[in-house]
Amino acid sequence: MQIEYKKTADLIPYINNPRNNSDAIDAVASSIKNFGFKVPIVIDNQNEIVTGHTRLLAAKKLNMENVPVIIADDLTESQVKAYRLADNKVFEISEWNDELLPLELEELAELNFDMEEFNFSMEELNDDNYKTTWDKIKENNIDSNLLDTFVVAPFSILDTRQGKWSERDKMWKSIGIKSEIGRDENLTFSKSLSNKSLTGTSIFNPTLTEIIYRWFTPDSNAEIIDPFAGGSVRGVIAKILGHNYTGIELRDEQVEANYNNAQEMGLEGITWHNDDSLNVSKYVEDGTKDLLIACPPYFDLEVYSDKEQDISNMGWLGFEEVYTEIMRKTARKLKPNRFAVVVISDVRDKKTGMYHDLVGVTKEAMKKEGFGFYNDMILINNAGSAAITARGSMKNRKVRRCHQNVLVFYNGIHSDIKKHFPELKNIEDFDFGQETETE
Ligand SMILES: C[S@@+](CC[C@H](N)C(=O)[O-])C[C@H]1O[C@@H](n2cnc3c(N)ncnc32)[C@H](O)[C@@H]1O
């Protein structure tokens, strides 16, 4: 490979160069000024550039009369075309190592190298500790707008331990949701998975409820169906956000407690049917609902009652069959182009210690009703008691579970979702009191 020098003015940019690098010219010019022209421009034997358009522009900016080039006369015309694209593409594939890059930048800063000239932001290098994505979002104005619009960052990890999340939970709790009422004390929902941020209670996470409604309903007057209603939280929040909620719940004491809670809060028009959700068609017609939200029993993790139809007290095969049937029947209640959100967790078999595939069973049921699996999210909970028992569990190499799955399904064409769901707006002026009163 031979390096030659050519007059800068003689080099011809490729007319259809598909890469726009104008933002990089200053940084490349700085690099040439500081370190010399270390990577020659590649040209064909007509002086047309194959790769190195930005280097040429930077050289011109620095008034360089000659630049080093390599003549790629061993390539055919089509190879040149392909190389032009491939050379640019490989840069996209590689990524910075987030742990090593700050160390390198720090070292250079100590040696008085100004790396901002090359577009490295030294603010990111802030001090002592590794920063989580959440910290970065909080500090960055543009991204914090994400929180104004979406309540929490719309990423696949939903972290209930974050400050913003538990503040929001407390806000919901402060308006009087008592979702924990209606169960025997020993039936509190999945101790290791429950929401511990709300002192002494264990309810389905209100902020999770809020974001499911905000993100996956088509408008503020959506018809919501919930086949395993449990406590009042999902009905109450639906109402406050302006939706019509229908829940089905097998235990009469739970339904009664839910109505009492709604009444205490001055909320009317939330519907809880006291029945087996296999009978959902008694209450709801097919193709009429806008969102399915479900938090089914996680097999036998918590047994809710000794009722024959309670799927939490059936063996695995019974659970699998009836749960599938309920989900399929409820899925049919949705209109086309709608979401179904299922909060669930795989659960270990009490005897074998092996996981039952609740996530898989759910996906299969929804697939049979024509729903595609669209968003795969993980809800992270406080480690809580898991930290105490982890050492013992690890004797059998059993890793304690601190997450649940939030599965989102859709029954339409994904690229048309924006036609059916308007772009979400900021929720800055959301006020619990006001919205409750307007109901
Ligand atoms: C996981 S819990 C929901 C609890 C809810 N996530 C909460 O925190 O309030 C599931 C609910 O499904 C109910 N359930 C069980 N089998 C049912 C059935 N066949 N039809 C309707 N509800 C049922 C149980 O009574 C329980 O309240």
PDB file of C-alpha atoms in Angstrom, residues 218-421:
ATOM      1  CA  PRO A 218     -56.071   5.439  22.563  1.00  0.00           C
ATOM      2  CA  ASP A 219     -57.796   8.365  24.296  1.00  0.00           C
ATOM      3  CA  SER A 220     -58.962   9.622  27.671  1.00  0.00           C
ATOM      4  CA  ASN A 221     -62.321   7.939  27.463  1.00  0.00           C
ATOM      5  CA  ALA A 222     -61.121   4.394  26.959  1.00  0.00           C
ATOM      6  CA  GLU A 223     -63.068   1.247  27.795  1.00  0.00           C
ATOM      7  CA  ILE A 224     -60.869  -0.937  29.993  1.00  0.00           C
ATOM      8  CA  ILE A 225     -61.377  -4.610  30.821  1.00  0.00           C
ATOM      9  CA  ASP A 226     -59.572  -6.386  33.697  1.00  0.00           C
ATOM     10  CA  PRO A 227     -60.315 -10.107  34.174  1.00  0.00           C
ATOM     11  CA  PHE A 228     -58.521 -10.492  37.554  1.00  0.00           C
ATOM     12  CA  ALA A 229     -59.377  -7.224  39.252  1.00  0.00           C
ATOM     13  CA  GLY A 230     -58.109  -7.876  42.779  1.00  0.00           C
ATOM     14  CA  GLY A 231     -57.964  -4.600  44.749  1.00  0.00           C
ATOM     15  CA  SER A 232     -59.403  -1.211  43.848  1.00  0.00           C
ATOM     16  CA  VAL A 233     -56.273   0.421  42.438  1.00  0.00           C
ATOM     17  CA  ARG A 234     -56.742  -0.254  38.733  1.00  0.00           C
ATOM     18  CA  GLY A 235     -60.396   0.786  38.795  1.00  0.00           C
ATOM     19  CA  VAL A 236     -59.763   3.953  40.805  1.00  0.00           C
ATOM     20  CA  ILE A 237     -56.855   5.158  38.676  1.00  0.00           C
ATOM     21  CA  ALA A 238     -58.770   4.409  35.475  1.00  0.00           C
ATOM     22  CA  LYS A 239     -61.615   6.591  36.700  1.00  0.00           C
ATOM     23  CA  ILE A 240     -59.350   9.439  37.773  1.00  0.00           C
ATOM     24  CA  LEU A 241     -57.666   9.418  34.371  1.00  0.00           C
ATOM     25  CA  GLY A 242     -61.078   9.596  32.705  1.00  0.00           C
ATOM     26  CA  HIS A 243     -61.546   5.986  31.583  1.00  0.00           C
ATOM     27  CA  ASN A 244     -64.373   3.478  31.991  1.00  0.00           C
ATOM     28  CA  TYR A 245     -63.190   0.425  33.881  1.00  0.00           C
ATOM     29  CA  THR A 246     -64.793  -2.996  34.115  1.00  0.00           C
ATOM     30  CA  GLY A 247     -63.135  -5.497  36.426  1.00  0.00           C
ATOM     31  CA  ILE A 248     -64.125  -9.072  37.170  1.00  0.00           C
ATOM     32  CA  GLU A 249     -63.205 -10.537  40.533  1.00  0.00           C
ATOM     33  CA  LEU A 250     -64.160 -13.878  41.994  1.00  0.00           C
ATOM     34  CA  ARG A 251     -64.076 -12.955  45.687  1.00  0.00           C
ATOM     35  CA  ASP A 252     -67.145 -11.089  46.897  1.00  0.00           C
ATOM     36  CA  GLU A 253     -65.370  -9.559  49.897  1.00  0.00           C
ATOM     37  CA  GLN A 254     -62.827  -8.008  47.508  1.00  0.00           C
ATOM     38  CA  VAL A 255     -65.511  -6.549  45.256  1.00  0.00           C
ATOM     39  CA  GLU A 256     -67.318  -5.128  48.286  1.00  0.00           C
ATOM     40  CA  ALA A 257     -64.113  -3.566  49.606  1.00  0.00           C
ATOM     41  CA  ASN A 258     -63.417  -2.045  46.186  1.00  0.00           C
ATOM     42  CA  TYR A 259     -66.845  -0.408  45.992  1.00  0.00           C
ATOM     43  CA  ASN A 260     -66.424   0.912  49.543  1.00  0.00           C
ATOM     44  CA  ASN A 261     -63.056   2.387  48.688  1.00  0.00           C
ATOM     45  CA  ALA A 262     -64.412   4.059  45.530  1.00  0.00           C
ATOM     46  CA  GLN A 263     -67.308   5.480  47.520  1.00  0.00           C
ATOM     47  CA  GLU A 264     -64.989   6.857  50.213  1.00  0.00           C
ATOM     48  CA  MET A 265     -63.054   8.571  47.460  1.00  0.00           C
ATOM     49  CA  GLY A 266     -66.212  10.013  45.938  1.00  0.00           C
ATOM     50  CA  LEU A 267     -65.787   8.085  42.714  1.00  0.00           C
ATOM     51  CA  GLU A 268     -68.781   6.664  40.901  1.00  0.00           C
ATOM     52  CA  GLY A 269     -69.137   4.613  37.761  1.00  0.00           C
ATOM     53  CA  ILE A 270     -66.375   2.070  38.315  1.00  0.00           C
ATOM     54  CA  THR A 271     -67.652  -1.454  37.642  1.00  0.00           C
ATOM     55  CA  TRP A 272     -66.525  -4.595  39.441  1.00  0.00           C
ATOM     56  CA  HIS A 273     -68.461  -7.756  38.600  1.00  0.00           C
ATOM     57  CA  ASN A 274     -68.319 -10.449  41.226  1.00  0.00           C
ATOM     58  CA  ASP A 275     -67.901 -13.564  39.099  1.00  0.00           C
ATOM     59  CA  ASP A 276     -65.580 -16.085  37.517  1.00  0.00           C
ATOM     60  CA  SER A 277     -63.961 -14.310  34.580  1.00  0.00           C
ATOM     61  CA  LEU A 278     -64.663 -17.361  32.438  1.00  0.00           C
ATOM     62  CA  ASN A 279     -68.104 -15.703  32.340  1.00  0.00           C
ATOM     63  CA  VAL A 280     -66.758 -12.420  30.945  1.00  0.00           C
ATOM     64  CA  SER A 281     -69.132 -12.650  27.958  1.00  0.00           C
ATOM     65  CA  LYS A 282     -72.083 -12.232  30.337  1.00  0.00           C
ATOM     66  CA  TYR A 283     -70.957  -8.635  30.891  1.00  0.00           C
ATOM     67  CA  VAL A 284     -68.956  -7.551  27.872  1.00  0.00           C
ATOM     68  CA  GLU A 285     -69.480  -7.943  24.133  1.00  0.00           C
ATOM     69  CA  ASP A 286     -66.677  -8.958  21.820  1.00  0.00           C
ATOM     70  CA  GLY A 287     -64.848  -6.132  20.041  1.00  0.00           C
ATOM     71  CA  THR A 288     -65.933  -3.339  22.399  1.00  0.00           C
ATOM     72  CA  LYS A 289     -62.945  -2.621  24.653  1.00  0.00           C
ATOM     73  CA  ASP A 290     -59.895  -0.382  24.209  1.00  0.00           C
ATOM     74  CA  LEU A 291     -57.443  -1.937  26.660  1.00  0.00           C
ATOM     75  CA  LEU A 292     -57.033  -5.239  28.420  1.00  0.00           C
ATOM     76  CA  ILE A 293     -55.087  -4.973  31.672  1.00  0.00           C
ATOM     77  CA  ALA A 294     -54.469  -8.118  33.696  1.00  0.00           C
ATOM     78  CA  CYS A 295     -52.533  -9.166  36.742  1.00  0.00           C
ATOM     79  CA  PRO A 296     -53.554 -12.804  37.078  1.00  0.00           C
ATOM     80  CA  PRO A 297     -52.653 -14.983  40.032  1.00  0.00           C
ATOM     81  CA  TYR A 298     -49.055 -16.076  39.556  1.00  0.00           C
ATOM     82  CA  PHE A 299     -50.123 -19.726  39.620  1.00  0.00           C
ATOM     83  CA  ASP A 300     -50.090 -20.750  43.323  1.00  0.00           C
ATOM     84  CA  LEU A 301     -47.680 -18.078  44.587  1.00  0.00           C
ATOM     85  CA  GLU A 302     -50.576 -16.669  46.587  1.00  0.00           C
ATOM     86  CA  VAL A 303     -53.738 -18.690  46.991  1.00  0.00           C
ATOM     87  CA  TYR A 304     -56.604 -16.212  47.060  1.00  0.00           C
ATOM     88  CA  SER A 305     -59.498 -18.458  48.110  1.00  0.00           C
ATOM     89  CA  ASP A 306     -60.705 -22.022  48.257  1.00  0.00           C
ATOM     90  CA  LYS A 307     -63.390 -21.325  45.646  1.00  0.00           C
ATOM     91  CA  GLU A 308     -63.566 -24.006  42.978  1.00  0.00           C
ATOM     92  CA  GLN A 309     -63.133 -21.450  40.169  1.00  0.00           C
ATOM     93  CA  ASP A 310     -60.150 -19.671  41.761  1.00  0.00           C
ATOM     94  CA  ILE A 311     -57.277 -20.399  39.393  1.00  0.00           C
ATOM     95  CA  SER A 312     -54.725 -19.885  42.167  1.00  0.00           C
ATOM     96  CA  ASN A 313     -55.766 -23.111  43.882  1.00  0.00           C
ATOM     97  CA  MET A 314     -55.876 -25.404  40.838  1.00  0.00           C
ATOM     98  CA  GLY A 315     -52.926 -27.667  40.034  1.00  0.00           C
ATOM     99  CA  TRP A 316     -50.595 -26.493  37.251  1.00  0.00           C
ATOM    100  CA  LEU A 317     -52.498 -28.246  34.448  1.00  0.00           C
ATOM    101  CA  GLY A 318     -55.834 -26.856  35.640  1.00  0.00           C
ATOM    102  CA  PHE A 319     -54.338 -23.386  36.028  1.00  0.00           C
ATOM    103  CA  GLU A 320     -52.779 -23.481  32.575  1.00  0.00           C
ATOM    104  CA  GLU A 321     -56.013 -24.541  30.927  1.00  0.00           C
ATOM    105  CA  VAL A 322     -58.422 -22.174  32.692  1.00  0.00           C
ATOM    106  CA  TYR A 323     -56.031 -19.201  32.674  1.00  0.00           C
ATOM    107  CA  THR A 324     -55.529 -19.656  28.917  1.00  0.00           C
ATOM    108  CA  GLU A 325     -59.281 -19.823  28.383  1.00  0.00           C
ATOM    109  CA  ILE A 326     -59.907 -16.666  30.437  1.00  0.00           C
ATOM    110  CA  MET A 327     -57.193 -14.726  28.611  1.00  0.00           C
ATOM    111  CA  ARG A 328     -58.464 -15.835  25.212  1.00  0.00           C
ATOM    112  CA  LYS A 329     -62.050 -14.931  26.018  1.00  0.00           C
ATOM    113  CA  THR A 330     -61.033 -11.542  27.413  1.00  0.00           C
ATOM    114  CA  ALA A 331     -58.728 -10.817  24.459  1.00  0.00           C
ATOM    115  CA  ARG A 332     -61.736 -11.155  22.159  1.00  0.00           C
ATOM    116  CA  LYS A 333     -63.351  -8.217  23.948  1.00  0.00           C
ATOM    117  CA  LEU A 334     -60.853  -5.814  22.403  1.00  0.00           C
ATOM    118  CA  LYS A 335     -61.491  -3.761  19.292  1.00  0.00           C
ATOM    119  CA  PRO A 336     -58.900  -4.107  16.520  1.00  0.00           C
ATOM    120  CA  ASN A 337     -55.701  -2.042  16.892  1.00  0.00           C
ATOM    121  CA  ARG A 338     -55.644  -2.218  20.649  1.00  0.00           C
ATOM    122  CA  PHE A 339     -53.182  -3.203  23.394  1.00  0.00           C
ATOM    123  CA  ALA A 340     -53.352  -5.884  26.043  1.00  0.00           C
ATOM    124  CA  VAL A 341     -50.987  -5.529  29.005  1.00  0.00           C
ATOM    125  CA  VAL A 342     -50.338  -8.467  31.308  1.00  0.00           C
ATOM    126  CA  VAL A 343     -48.299  -8.131  34.502  1.00  0.00           C
ATOM    127  CA  ILE A 344     -47.070 -11.556  35.455  1.00  0.00           C
ATOM    128  CA  SER A 345     -44.123 -13.515  36.758  1.00  0.00           C
ATOM    129  CA  ASP A 346     -42.837 -17.009  36.228  1.00  0.00           C
ATOM    130  CA  VAL A 347     -43.105 -18.985  39.463  1.00  0.00           C
ATOM    131  CA  ARG A 348     -41.105 -21.921  40.759  1.00  0.00           C
ATOM    132  CA  ASP A 349     -42.828 -25.226  41.327  1.00  0.00           C
ATOM    133  CA  LYS A 350     -42.923 -25.696  45.093  1.00  0.00           C
ATOM    134  CA  LYS A 351     -41.731 -29.312  44.818  1.00  0.00           C
ATOM    135  CA  THR A 352     -39.258 -29.355  41.941  1.00  0.00           C
ATOM    136  CA  GLY A 353     -37.963 -25.780  42.331  1.00  0.00           C
ATOM    137  CA  MET A 354     -38.139 -25.394  38.562  1.00  0.00           C
ATOM    138  CA  TYR A 355     -39.912 -22.484  36.948  1.00  0.00           C
ATOM    139  CA  HIS A 356     -43.399 -22.752  35.467  1.00  0.00           C
ATOM    140  CA  ASP A 357     -43.530 -20.779  32.238  1.00  0.00           C
ATOM    141  CA  LEU A 358     -46.382 -18.356  32.937  1.00  0.00           C
ATOM    142  CA  VAL A 359     -44.954 -15.846  30.505  1.00  0.00           C
ATOM    143  CA  GLY A 360     -44.897 -18.476  27.755  1.00  0.00           C
ATOM    144  CA  VAL A 361     -48.470 -19.594  28.496  1.00  0.00           C
ATOM    145  CA  THR A 362     -49.641 -15.966  28.340  1.00  0.00           C
ATOM    146  CA  LYS A 363     -47.884 -15.331  25.019  1.00  0.00           C
ATOM    147  CA  GLU A 364     -49.341 -18.496  23.547  1.00  0.00           C
ATOM    148  CA  ALA A 365     -52.901 -17.594  24.623  1.00  0.00           C
ATOM    149  CA  MET A 366     -52.637 -14.085  23.157  1.00  0.00           C
ATOM    150  CA  LYS A 367     -51.055 -15.344  19.950  1.00  0.00           C
ATOM    151  CA  LYS A 368     -53.996 -17.676  19.421  1.00  0.00           C
ATOM    152  CA  GLU A 369     -56.274 -14.620  19.514  1.00  0.00           C
ATOM    153  CA  GLY A 370     -54.231 -12.807  16.882  1.00  0.00           C
ATOM    154  CA  PHE A 371     -52.123 -10.607  19.181  1.00  0.00           C
ATOM    155  CA  GLY A 372     -48.455  -9.980  18.490  1.00  0.00           C
ATOM    156  CA  PHE A 373     -45.994  -9.630  21.360  1.00  0.00           C
ATOM    157  CA  TYR A 374     -45.031  -5.955  21.068  1.00  0.00           C
ATOM    158  CA  ASN A 375     -43.270  -4.655  24.210  1.00  0.00           C
ATOM    159  CA  ASP A 376     -41.276  -6.723  26.649  1.00  0.00           C
ATOM    160  CA  MET A 377     -40.727  -4.881  29.947  1.00  0.00           C
ATOM    161  CA  ILE A 378     -39.331  -5.875  33.304  1.00  0.00           C
ATOM    162  CA  LEU A 379     -40.677  -4.380  36.520  1.00  0.00           C
ATOM    163  CA  ILE A 380     -37.943  -4.236  39.125  1.00  0.00           C
ATOM    164  CA  ASN A 381     -38.947  -4.440  42.759  1.00  0.00           C
ATOM    165  CA  ASN A 382     -37.103  -3.771  45.957  1.00  0.00           C
ATOM    166  CA  ALA A 383     -34.948  -6.733  46.879  1.00  0.00           C
ATOM    167  CA  GLY A 384     -36.692  -6.587  50.303  1.00  0.00           C
ATOM    168  CA  SER A 385     -36.605  -9.920  52.057  1.00  0.00           C
ATOM    169  CA  ALA A 386     -34.726 -11.448  49.128  1.00  0.00           C
ATOM    170  CA  ALA A 387     -31.536  -9.943  50.535  1.00  0.00           C
ATOM    171  CA  ILE A 388     -32.034 -11.833  53.801  1.00  0.00           C
ATOM    172  CA  THR A 389     -32.670 -15.186  52.181  1.00  0.00           C
ATOM    173  CA  ALA A 390     -30.286 -14.892  49.246  1.00  0.00           C
ATOM    174  CA  ARG A 391     -27.333 -16.539  51.010  1.00  0.00           C
ATOM    175  CA  GLY A 392     -29.383 -19.610  51.910  1.00  0.00           C
ATOM    176  CA  SER A 393     -30.904 -19.865  48.434  1.00  0.00           C
ATOM    177  CA  MET A 394     -27.549 -19.655  46.775  1.00  0.00           C
ATOM    178  CA  LYS A 395     -26.457 -22.867  48.479  1.00  0.00           C
ATOM    179  CA  ASN A 396     -28.613 -24.457  45.776  1.00  0.00           C
ATOM    180  CA  ARG A 397     -27.539 -21.734  43.328  1.00  0.00           C
ATOM    181  CA  LYS A 398     -31.056 -20.319  43.378  1.00  0.00           C
ATOM    182  CA  VAL A 399     -31.034 -16.671  42.363  1.00  0.00           C
ATOM    183  CA  ARG A 400     -33.715 -14.629  44.138  1.00  0.00           C
ATOM    184  CA  ARG A 401     -36.256 -13.119  41.808  1.00  0.00           C
ATOM    185  CA  CYS A 402     -36.750  -9.347  42.144  1.00  0.00           C
ATOM    186  CA  HIS A 403     -38.634  -8.654  38.965  1.00  0.00           C
ATOM    187  CA  GLN A 404     -41.923  -9.259  37.233  1.00  0.00           C
ATOM    188  CA  ASN A 405     -42.758  -9.198  33.559  1.00  0.00           C
ATOM    189  CA  VAL A 406     -44.914  -6.598  31.903  1.00  0.00           C
ATOM    190  CA  LEU A 407     -45.991  -8.079  28.583  1.00  0.00           C
ATOM    191  CA  VAL A 408     -47.593  -5.848  25.998  1.00  0.00           C
ATOM    192  CA  PHE A 409     -49.529  -7.306  23.076  1.00  0.00           C
ATOM    193  CA  TYR A 410     -51.100  -5.607  20.064  1.00  0.00           C
ATOM    194  CA  ASN A 411     -53.728  -6.783  17.602  1.00  0.00           C
ATOM    195  CA  GLY A 412     -52.975  -4.634  14.555  1.00  0.00           C
ATOM    196  CA  ILE A 413     -50.244  -3.409  12.274  1.00  0.00           C
ATOM    197  CA  HIS A 414     -47.423  -1.915  14.309  1.00  0.00           C
ATOM    198  CA  SER A 415     -46.523   0.830  11.836  1.00  0.00           C
ATOM    199  CA  ASP A 416     -50.110   2.137  11.986  1.00  0.00           C
ATOM    200  CA  ILE A 417     -50.201   2.473  15.783  1.00  0.00           C
ATOM    201  CA  LYS A 418     -49.579   6.213  15.471  1.00  0.00           C
ATOM    202  CA  LYS A 419     -52.797   6.500  13.468  1.00  0.00           C
ATOM    203  CA  HIS A 420     -54.822   5.024  16.323  1.00  0.00           C
ATOM    204  CA  PHE A 421     -52.888   6.435  19.295  1.00  0.00           C
TER     205      PHE A 421
END
